[in-house]
């Protein structure tokens, strides 16, 4: 049975993608802690990071770090948060988000109703910044 993330990856459910390669995708979450909050997800359906191969986990974290570096600069963030929890979707995923204070690490402070126009604009900015950082091969056009 496909996970929610597999359905997003396969285009059955829309997603604001900022990264796509043969192993990993990244898209904005629908409930961001801060603008730019991105989920990094392997294409392979792996339930938990503890079940991923070392190679796949390294690839997921490499993409997360690349996105985090761009978020730090693009959003003028003091830090970038990273979290793997996996309770809502049984498919390995890493949350990566710009953080400005410890309050931005309260996962219960998510915006459950973000403005779609702001989300679209954020995705466009993040894709452009990732291209500028040399990741153009992995950044989708839309």
GROMACS .gro file of N, CA and C in nm:
model
  426
    1UNK      N    1   0.085  -0.119   0.000
    1UNK     CA    2   0.000   0.000   0.000
    1UNK      C    3   0.089   0.124   0.000
    2UNK      N    4   0.060   0.217  -0.087
    2UNK     CA    5   0.139   0.339  -0.097
    2UNK      C    6   0.114   0.430   0.021
    3UNK      N    7   0.222   0.497   0.063
    3UNK     CA    8   0.208   0.596   0.169
    3UNK      C    9   0.160   0.728   0.109
    4UNK      N   10   0.120   0.819   0.194
    4UNK     CA   11   0.082   0.953   0.151
    4UNK      C   12   0.196   1.017   0.073
    5UNK      N   13   0.319   1.000   0.121
    5UNK     CA   14   0.433   1.060   0.052
    5UNK      C   15   0.457   0.997  -0.085
    6UNK      N   16   0.435   0.867  -0.098
    6UNK     CA   17   0.449   0.802  -0.228
    6UNK      C   18   0.346   0.859  -0.325
    7UNK      N   19   0.227   0.887  -0.277
    7UNK     CA   20   0.123   0.947  -0.362
    7UNK      C   21   0.163   1.088  -0.405
    8UNK      N   22   0.227   1.163  -0.317
    8UNK     CA   23   0.277   1.296  -0.354
    8UNK      C   24   0.389   1.281  -0.456
    9UNK      N   25   0.483   1.191  -0.430
    9UNK     CA   26   0.596   1.168  -0.521
    9UNK      C   27   0.546   1.129  -0.660
   10UNK      N   28   0.441   1.045  -0.665
   10UNK     CA   29   0.388   0.996  -0.792
   10UNK      C   30   0.292   1.094  -0.859
   11UNK      N   31   0.266   1.209  -0.797
   11UNK     CA   32   0.179   1.309  -0.856
   11UNK      C   33   0.031   1.285  -0.835
   12UNK      N   34  -0.005   1.187  -0.752
   12UNK     CA   35  -0.146   1.161  -0.724
   12UNK      C   36  -0.204   1.267  -0.631
   13UNK      N   37  -0.119   1.329  -0.553
   13UNK     CA   38  -0.154   1.439  -0.462
   13UNK      C   39  -0.056   1.551  -0.493
   14UNK      N   40  -0.103   1.675  -0.505
   14UNK     CA   41  -0.010   1.783  -0.540
   14UNK      C   42   0.092   1.811  -0.430
   15UNK      N   43   0.207   1.856  -0.472
   15UNK     CA   44   0.313   1.895  -0.378
   15UNK      C   45   0.393   2.010  -0.436
   16UNK      N   46   0.448   2.092  -0.348
   16UNK     CA   47   0.535   2.204  -0.390
   16UNK      C   48   0.679   2.156  -0.382
   17UNK      N   49   0.724   2.090  -0.487
   17UNK     CA   50   0.856   2.029  -0.490
   17UNK      C   51   0.966   2.134  -0.507
   18UNK      N   52   1.074   2.114  -0.432
   18UNK     CA   53   1.193   2.198  -0.448
   18UNK      C   54   1.314   2.113  -0.486
   19UNK      N   55   1.302   1.982  -0.481
   19UNK     CA   56   1.413   1.891  -0.512
   19UNK      C   57   1.356   1.762  -0.566
   20UNK      N   58   1.414   1.709  -0.672
   20UNK     CA   59   1.380   1.578  -0.725
   20UNK      C   60   1.504   1.517  -0.787
   21UNK      N   61   1.545   1.403  -0.736
   21UNK     CA   62   1.651   1.327  -0.803
   21UNK      C   63   1.607   1.180  -0.803
   22UNK      N   64   1.693   1.092  -0.845
   22UNK     CA   65   1.651   0.952  -0.860
   22UNK      C   66   1.623   0.883  -0.727
   23UNK      N   67   1.675   0.935  -0.617
   23UNK     CA   68   1.659   0.870  -0.487
   23UNK      C   69   1.573   0.947  -0.388
   24UNK      N   70   1.574   1.079  -0.397
   24UNK     CA   71   1.517   1.164  -0.293
   24UNK      C   72   1.437   1.279  -0.356
   25UNK      N   73   1.329   1.317  -0.289
   25UNK     CA   74   1.255   1.438  -0.327
   25UNK      C   75   1.243   1.525  -0.202
   26UNK      N   76   1.211   1.652  -0.224
   26UNK     CA   77   1.184   1.743  -0.114
   26UNK      C   78   1.072   1.837  -0.157
   27UNK      N   79   0.980   1.861  -0.066
   27UNK     CA   80   0.867   1.949  -0.094
   27UNK      C   81   0.828   2.022   0.033
   28UNK      N   82   0.762   2.136   0.014
   28UNK     CA   83   0.718   2.212   0.131
   28UNK      C   84   0.609   2.136   0.205
   29UNK      N   85   0.614   2.140   0.337
   29UNK     CA   86   0.511   2.077   0.417
   29UNK      C   87   0.385   2.163   0.413
   30UNK      N   88   0.270   2.099   0.432
   30UNK     CA   89   0.144   2.174   0.433
   30UNK      C   90   0.118   2.241   0.567
   31UNK      N   91   0.201   2.210   0.667
   31UNK     CA   92   0.186   2.269   0.800
   31UNK      C   93   0.324   2.317   0.849
   32UNK      N   94   0.370   2.432   0.797
   32UNK     CA   95   0.506   2.477   0.829
   32UNK      C   96   0.520   2.535   0.970
   33UNK      N   97   0.636   2.511   1.029
   33UNK     CA   98   0.672   2.578   1.153
   33UNK      C   99   0.709   2.723   1.120
   34UNK      N  100   0.790   2.740   1.016
   34UNK     CA  101   0.826   2.872   0.963
   34UNK      C  102   0.821   2.862   0.810
   35UNK      N  103   0.811   2.976   0.741
   35UNK     CA  104   0.813   2.971   0.595
   35UNK      C  105   0.941   2.903   0.544
   36UNK      N  106   0.925   2.815   0.446
   36UNK     CA  107   1.037   2.741   0.391
   36UNK      C  108   1.050   2.600   0.447
   37UNK      N  109   0.969   2.565   0.547
   37UNK     CA  110   0.973   2.432   0.609
   37UNK      C  111   0.953   2.325   0.501
   38UNK      N  112   1.053   2.241   0.487
   38UNK     CA  113   1.060   2.143   0.379
   38UNK      C  114   1.071   2.002   0.435
   39UNK      N  115   1.011   1.907   0.365
   39UNK     CA  116   1.025   1.765   0.398
   39UNK      C  117   1.115   1.700   0.294
   40UNK      N  118   1.215   1.627   0.340
   40UNK     CA  119   1.306   1.553   0.252
   40UNK      C  120   1.270   1.406   0.266
   41UNK      N  121   1.235   1.343   0.153
   41UNK     CA  122   1.175   1.210   0.156
   41UNK      C  123   1.242   1.119   0.052
   42UNK      N  124   1.283   0.999   0.091
   42UNK     CA  125   1.335   0.907  -0.010
   42UNK      C  126   1.220   0.855  -0.097
   43UNK      N  127   1.247   0.828  -0.221
   43UNK     CA  128   1.145   0.769  -0.308
   43UNK      C  129   1.108   0.629  -0.258
   44UNK      N  130   1.208   0.558  -0.208
   44UNK     CA  131   1.185   0.424  -0.155
   44UNK      C  132   1.100   0.434  -0.028
   45UNK      N  133   0.999   0.349  -0.018
   45UNK     CA  134   0.915   0.347   0.102
   45UNK      C  135   0.989   0.275   0.214
   46UNK      N  136   1.046   0.354   0.302
   46UNK     CA  137   1.114   0.303   0.421
   46UNK      C  138   1.040   0.360   0.540
   47UNK      N  139   0.998   0.275   0.631
   47UNK     CA  140   0.916   0.316   0.744
   47UNK      C  141   0.986   0.413   0.838
   48UNK      N  142   1.112   0.388   0.868
   48UNK     CA  143   1.182   0.464   0.970
   48UNK      C  144   1.329   0.479   0.932
   49UNK      N  145   1.392   0.583   0.983
   49UNK     CA  146   1.534   0.603   0.952
   49UNK      C  147   1.618   0.487   1.000
   50UNK      N  148   1.572   0.416   1.103
   50UNK     CA  149   1.649   0.302   1.153
   50UNK      C  150   1.641   0.182   1.060
   51UNK      N  151   1.549   0.185   0.964
   51UNK     CA  152   1.535   0.077   0.868
   51UNK      C  153   1.597   0.111   0.732
   52UNK      N  154   1.646   0.231   0.717
   52UNK     CA  155   1.708   0.272   0.590
   52UNK      C  156   1.850   0.218   0.580
   53UNK      N  157   1.891   0.193   0.458
   53UNK     CA  158   2.030   0.153   0.438
   53UNK      C  159   2.118   0.274   0.473
   54UNK      N  160   2.242   0.251   0.513
   54UNK     CA  161   2.331   0.363   0.542
   54UNK      C  162   2.347   0.456   0.422
   55UNK      N  163   2.347   0.400   0.302
   55UNK     CA  164   2.362   0.481   0.181
   55UNK      C  165   2.241   0.571   0.159
   56UNK      N  166   2.121   0.516   0.177
   56UNK     CA  167   2.000   0.596   0.158
   56UNK      C  168   1.990   0.704   0.265
   57UNK      N  169   2.017   0.669   0.389
   57UNK     CA  170   2.011   0.768   0.497
   57UNK      C  171   2.112   0.880   0.473
   58UNK      N  172   2.231   0.844   0.426
   58UNK     CA  173   2.332   0.946   0.396
   58UNK      C  174   2.283   1.038   0.285
   59UNK      N  175   2.219   0.984   0.183
   59UNK     CA  176   2.168   1.065   0.072
   59UNK      C  177   2.058   1.160   0.122
   60UNK      N  178   1.966   1.109   0.202
   60UNK     CA  179   1.858   1.192   0.257
   60UNK      C  180   1.917   1.307   0.338
   61UNK      N  181   2.014   1.277   0.422
   61UNK     CA  182   2.073   1.380   0.507
   61UNK      C  183   2.158   1.478   0.425
   62UNK      N  184   2.221   1.431   0.320
   62UNK     CA  185   2.297   1.520   0.232
   62UNK      C  186   2.204   1.622   0.166
   63UNK      N  187   2.091   1.575   0.117
   63UNK     CA  188   1.993   1.666   0.056
   63UNK      C  189   1.938   1.761   0.162
   64UNK      N  190   1.908   1.709   0.281
   64UNK     CA  191   1.858   1.794   0.390
   64UNK      C  192   1.959   1.904   0.423
   65UNK      N  193   2.086   1.870   0.427
   65UNK     CA  194   2.188   1.969   0.457
   65UNK      C  195   2.199   2.073   0.345
   66UNK      N  196   2.191   2.028   0.221
   66UNK     CA  197   2.196   2.123   0.108
   66UNK      C  198   2.080   2.221   0.116
   67UNK      N  199   1.962   2.171   0.144
   67UNK     CA  200   1.845   2.258   0.157
   67UNK      C  201   1.859   2.349   0.278
   68UNK      N  202   1.906   2.295   0.390
   68UNK     CA  203   1.925   2.376   0.510
   68UNK      C  204   2.022   2.491   0.490
   69UNK      N  205   2.131   2.466   0.419
   69UNK     CA  206   2.228   2.574   0.392
   69UNK      C  207   2.163   2.686   0.312
   70UNK      N  208   2.082   2.649   0.215
   70UNK     CA  209   2.014   2.749   0.133
   70UNK      C  210   1.908   2.823   0.217
   71UNK      N  211   1.834   2.751   0.299
   71UNK     CA  212   1.734   2.814   0.386
   71UNK      C  213   1.798   2.916   0.480
   72UNK      N  214   1.911   2.879   0.536
   72UNK     CA  215   1.982   2.966   0.630
   72UNK      C  216   2.010   3.102   0.566
   73UNK      N  217   2.058   3.100   0.443
   73UNK     CA  218   2.091   3.224   0.374
   73UNK      C  219   1.966   3.294   0.320
   74UNK      N  220   1.880   3.219   0.253
   74UNK     CA  221   1.762   3.278   0.189
   74UNK      C  222   1.668   3.344   0.289
   75UNK      N  223   1.648   3.280   0.403
   75UNK     CA  224   1.554   3.330   0.502
   75UNK      C  225   1.623   3.404   0.617
   76UNK      N  226   1.755   3.426   0.603
   76UNK     CA  227   1.833   3.494   0.705
   76UNK      C  228   1.808   3.432   0.844
   77UNK      N  229   1.814   3.300   0.847
   77UNK     CA  230   1.785   3.225   0.969
   77UNK      C  231   1.909   3.211   1.055
   78UNK      N  232   1.888   3.224   1.184
   78UNK     CA  233   1.998   3.208   1.279
   78UNK      C  234   2.043   3.062   1.285
   79UNK      N  235   1.949   2.971   1.271
   79UNK     CA  236   1.975   2.827   1.270
   79UNK      C  237   1.878   2.762   1.172
   80UNK      N  238   1.901   2.634   1.146
   80UNK     CA  239   1.808   2.555   1.068
   80UNK      C  240   1.776   2.430   1.149
   81UNK      N  241   1.647   2.407   1.169
   81UNK     CA  242   1.604   2.289   1.244
   81UNK      C  243   1.599   2.167   1.156
   82UNK      N  244   1.621   2.052   1.218
   82UNK     CA  245   1.608   1.925   1.148
   82UNK      C  246   1.546   1.825   1.246
   83UNK      N  247   1.451   1.747   1.196
   83UNK     CA  248   1.378   1.655   1.282
   83UNK      C  249   1.333   1.535   1.201
   84UNK      N  250   1.348   1.416   1.258
   84UNK     CA  251   1.291   1.294   1.203
   84UNK      C  252   1.201   1.237   1.310
   85UNK      N  253   1.069   1.229   1.282
   85UNK     CA  254   0.981   1.172   1.383
   85UNK      C  255   0.894   1.061   1.324
   86UNK      N  256   0.826   1.081   1.215
   86UNK     CA  257   0.758   0.974   1.144
   86UNK      C  258   0.633   0.917   1.206
   87UNK      N  259   0.568   0.988   1.296
   87UNK     CA  260   0.445   0.935   1.354
   87UNK      C  261   0.323   0.957   1.266
   88UNK      N  262   0.320   1.068   1.192
   88UNK     CA  263   0.202   1.098   1.110
   88UNK      C  264   0.201   1.024   0.978
   89UNK      N  265   0.318   1.002   0.920
   89UNK     CA  266   0.330   0.928   0.793
   89UNK      C  267   0.439   0.825   0.811
   90UNK      N  268   0.403   0.698   0.787
   90UNK     CA  269   0.499   0.588   0.802
   90UNK      C  270   0.589   0.576   0.680
   91UNK      N  271   0.666   0.680   0.657
   91UNK     CA  272   0.759   0.685   0.543
   91UNK      C  273   0.869   0.780   0.587
   92UNK      N  274   0.990   0.731   0.592
   92UNK     CA  275   1.104   0.814   0.635
   92UNK      C  276   1.095   0.953   0.575
   93UNK      N  277   1.108   1.054   0.659
   93UNK     CA  278   1.114   1.192   0.611
   93UNK      C  279   1.185   1.278   0.714
   94UNK      N  280   1.253   1.379   0.664
   94UNK     CA  281   1.329   1.471   0.748
   94UNK      C  282   1.268   1.610   0.731
   95UNK      N  283   1.229   1.670   0.842
   95UNK     CA  284   1.182   1.808   0.842
   95UNK      C  285   1.304   1.900   0.847
   96UNK      N  286   1.306   2.002   0.762
   96UNK     CA  287   1.414   2.101   0.761
   96UNK      C  288   1.347   2.238   0.754
   97UNK      N  289   1.378   2.326   0.851
   97UNK     CA  290   1.311   2.456   0.852
   97UNK      C  291   1.401   2.565   0.907
   98UNK      N  292   1.383   2.689   0.856
   98UNK     CA  293   1.457   2.804   0.910
   98UNK      C  294   1.411   2.830   1.054
   99UNK      N  295   1.506   2.858   1.143
   99UNK     CA  296   1.472   2.885   1.283
   99UNK      C  297   1.539   3.014   1.329
  100UNK      N  298   1.467   3.088   1.408
  100UNK     CA  299   1.514   3.219   1.455
  100UNK      C  300   1.530   3.224   1.606
  101UNK      N  301   1.466   3.129   1.675
  101UNK     CA  302   1.477   3.119   1.821
  101UNK      C  303   1.435   2.978   1.862
  102UNK      N  304   1.450   2.948   1.989
  102UNK     CA  305   1.410   2.816   2.037
  102UNK      C  306   1.259   2.793   2.022
  103UNK      N  307   1.182   2.900   2.016
  103UNK     CA  308   1.037   2.887   1.996
  103UNK      C  309   1.006   2.818   1.863
  104UNK      N  310   1.095   2.830   1.766
  104UNK     CA  311   1.074   2.767   1.636
  104UNK      C  312   1.099   2.617   1.638
  105UNK      N  313   1.131   2.563   1.754
  105UNK     CA  314   1.148   2.418   1.769
  105UNK      C  315   1.029   2.355   1.840
  106UNK      N  316   0.925   2.433   1.861
  106UNK     CA  317   0.801   2.381   1.919
  106UNK      C  318   0.714   2.331   1.804
  107UNK      N  319   0.714   2.200   1.784
  107UNK     CA  320   0.645   2.145   1.667
  107UNK      C  321   0.494   2.163   1.674
  108UNK      N  322   0.442   2.198   1.789
  108UNK     CA  323   0.299   2.222   1.802
  108UNK      C  324   0.261   2.363   1.757
  109UNK      N  325   0.360   2.445   1.721
  109UNK     CA  326   0.335   2.581   1.674
  109UNK      C  327   0.327   2.591   1.523
  110UNK      N  328   0.290   2.482   1.457
  110UNK     CA  329   0.283   2.486   1.310
  110UNK      C  330   0.165   2.571   1.265
  111UNK      N  331   0.176   2.620   1.143
  111UNK     CA  332   0.067   2.694   1.080
  111UNK      C  333  -0.017   2.592   1.002
  112UNK      N  334  -0.133   2.558   1.054
  112UNK     CA  335  -0.218   2.459   0.989
  112UNK      C  336  -0.301   2.516   0.874
  113UNK      N  337  -0.290   2.645   0.852
  113UNK     CA  338  -0.366   2.708   0.744
  113UNK      C  339  -0.281   2.814   0.673
  114UNK      N  340  -0.167   2.773   0.616
  114UNK     CA  341  -0.081   2.872   0.550
  114UNK      C  342  -0.146   2.924   0.422
  115UNK      N  343  -0.115   3.047   0.388
  115UNK     CA  344  -0.166   3.110   0.267
  115UNK      C  345  -0.105   3.039   0.146
  116UNK      N  346  -0.187   2.980   0.057
  116UNK     CA  347  -0.134   2.909  -0.060
  116UNK      C  348  -0.046   2.997  -0.148
  117UNK      N  349  -0.080   3.124  -0.162
  117UNK     CA  350   0.001   3.214  -0.246
  117UNK      C  351   0.139   3.234  -0.184
  118UNK      N  352   0.146   3.245  -0.053
  118UNK     CA  353   0.275   3.258   0.016
  118UNK      C  354   0.354   3.129   0.001
  119UNK      N  355   0.288   3.015   0.013
  119UNK     CA  356   0.356   2.886  -0.004
  119UNK      C  357   0.412   2.872  -0.146
  120UNK      N  358   0.333   2.911  -0.246
  120UNK     CA  359   0.380   2.904  -0.385
  120UNK      C  360   0.502   2.993  -0.405
  121UNK      N  361   0.494   3.115  -0.353
  121UNK     CA  362   0.606   3.210  -0.367
  121UNK      C  363   0.730   3.159  -0.295
  122UNK      N  364   0.710   3.098  -0.178
  122UNK     CA  365   0.822   3.043  -0.103
  122UNK      C  366   0.890   2.931  -0.181
  123UNK      N  367   0.811   2.845  -0.242
  123UNK     CA  368   0.867   2.736  -0.323
  123UNK      C  369   0.948   2.791  -0.440
  124UNK      N  370   0.896   2.894  -0.506
  124UNK     CA  371   0.968   2.955  -0.618
  124UNK      C  372   1.102   3.011  -0.571
  125UNK      N  373   1.101   3.082  -0.458
  125UNK     CA  374   1.226   3.141  -0.404
  125UNK      C  375   1.326   3.033  -0.365
  126UNK      N  376   1.277   2.927  -0.302
  126UNK     CA  377   1.366   2.820  -0.257
  126UNK      C  378   1.426   2.746  -0.376
  127UNK      N  379   1.346   2.721  -0.479
  127UNK     CA  380   1.399   2.656  -0.600
  127UNK      C  381   1.506   2.744  -0.666
  128UNK      N  382   1.480   2.873  -0.676
  128UNK     CA  383   1.578   2.964  -0.737
  128UNK      C  384   1.708   2.967  -0.655
  129UNK      N  385   1.696   2.970  -0.524
  129UNK     CA  386   1.815   2.972  -0.439
  129UNK      C  387   1.892   2.841  -0.449
  130UNK      N  388   1.822   2.729  -0.459
  130UNK     CA  389   1.890   2.600  -0.475
  130UNK      C  390   1.964   2.594  -0.609
  131UNK      N  391   1.903   2.649  -0.714
  131UNK     CA  392   1.972   2.655  -0.843
  131UNK      C  393   2.097   2.741  -0.833
  132UNK      N  394   2.085   2.856  -0.769
  132UNK     CA  395   2.199   2.946  -0.752
  132UNK      C  396   2.311   2.883  -0.672
  133UNK      N  397   2.275   2.791  -0.583
  133UNK     CA  398   2.374   2.722  -0.499
  133UNK      C  399   2.438   2.603  -0.571
  134UNK      N  400   2.402   2.583  -0.698
  134UNK     CA  401   2.466   2.476  -0.775
  134UNK      C  402   2.391   2.346  -0.780
  135UNK      N  403   2.264   2.345  -0.739
  135UNK     CA  404   2.187   2.221  -0.737
  135UNK      C  405   2.084   2.213  -0.848
  136UNK      N  406   2.108   2.287  -0.956
  136UNK     CA  407   2.011   2.296  -1.065
  136UNK      C  408   1.965   2.164  -1.122
  137UNK      N  409   2.053   2.063  -1.125
  137UNK     CA  410   2.014   1.935  -1.181
  137UNK      C  411   1.903   1.867  -1.102
  138UNK      N  412   1.892   1.900  -0.974
  138UNK     CA  413   1.793   1.835  -0.888
  138UNK      C  414   1.670   1.921  -0.863
  139UNK      N  415   1.670   2.042  -0.916
  139UNK     CA  416   1.559   2.135  -0.886
  139UNK      C  417   1.459   2.134  -1.000
  140UNK      N  418   1.333   2.099  -0.969
  140UNK     CA  419   1.230   2.101  -1.073
  140UNK      C  420   1.199   2.242  -1.121
  141UNK      N  421   1.144   2.253  -1.241
  141UNK     CA  422   1.112   2.383  -1.298
  141UNK      C  423   0.991   2.448  -1.231
  142UNK      N  424   0.898   2.370  -1.183
  142UNK     CA  425   0.780   2.427  -1.117
  142UNK      C  426   0.750   2.360  -0.987
   0.00000   0.00000   0.00000
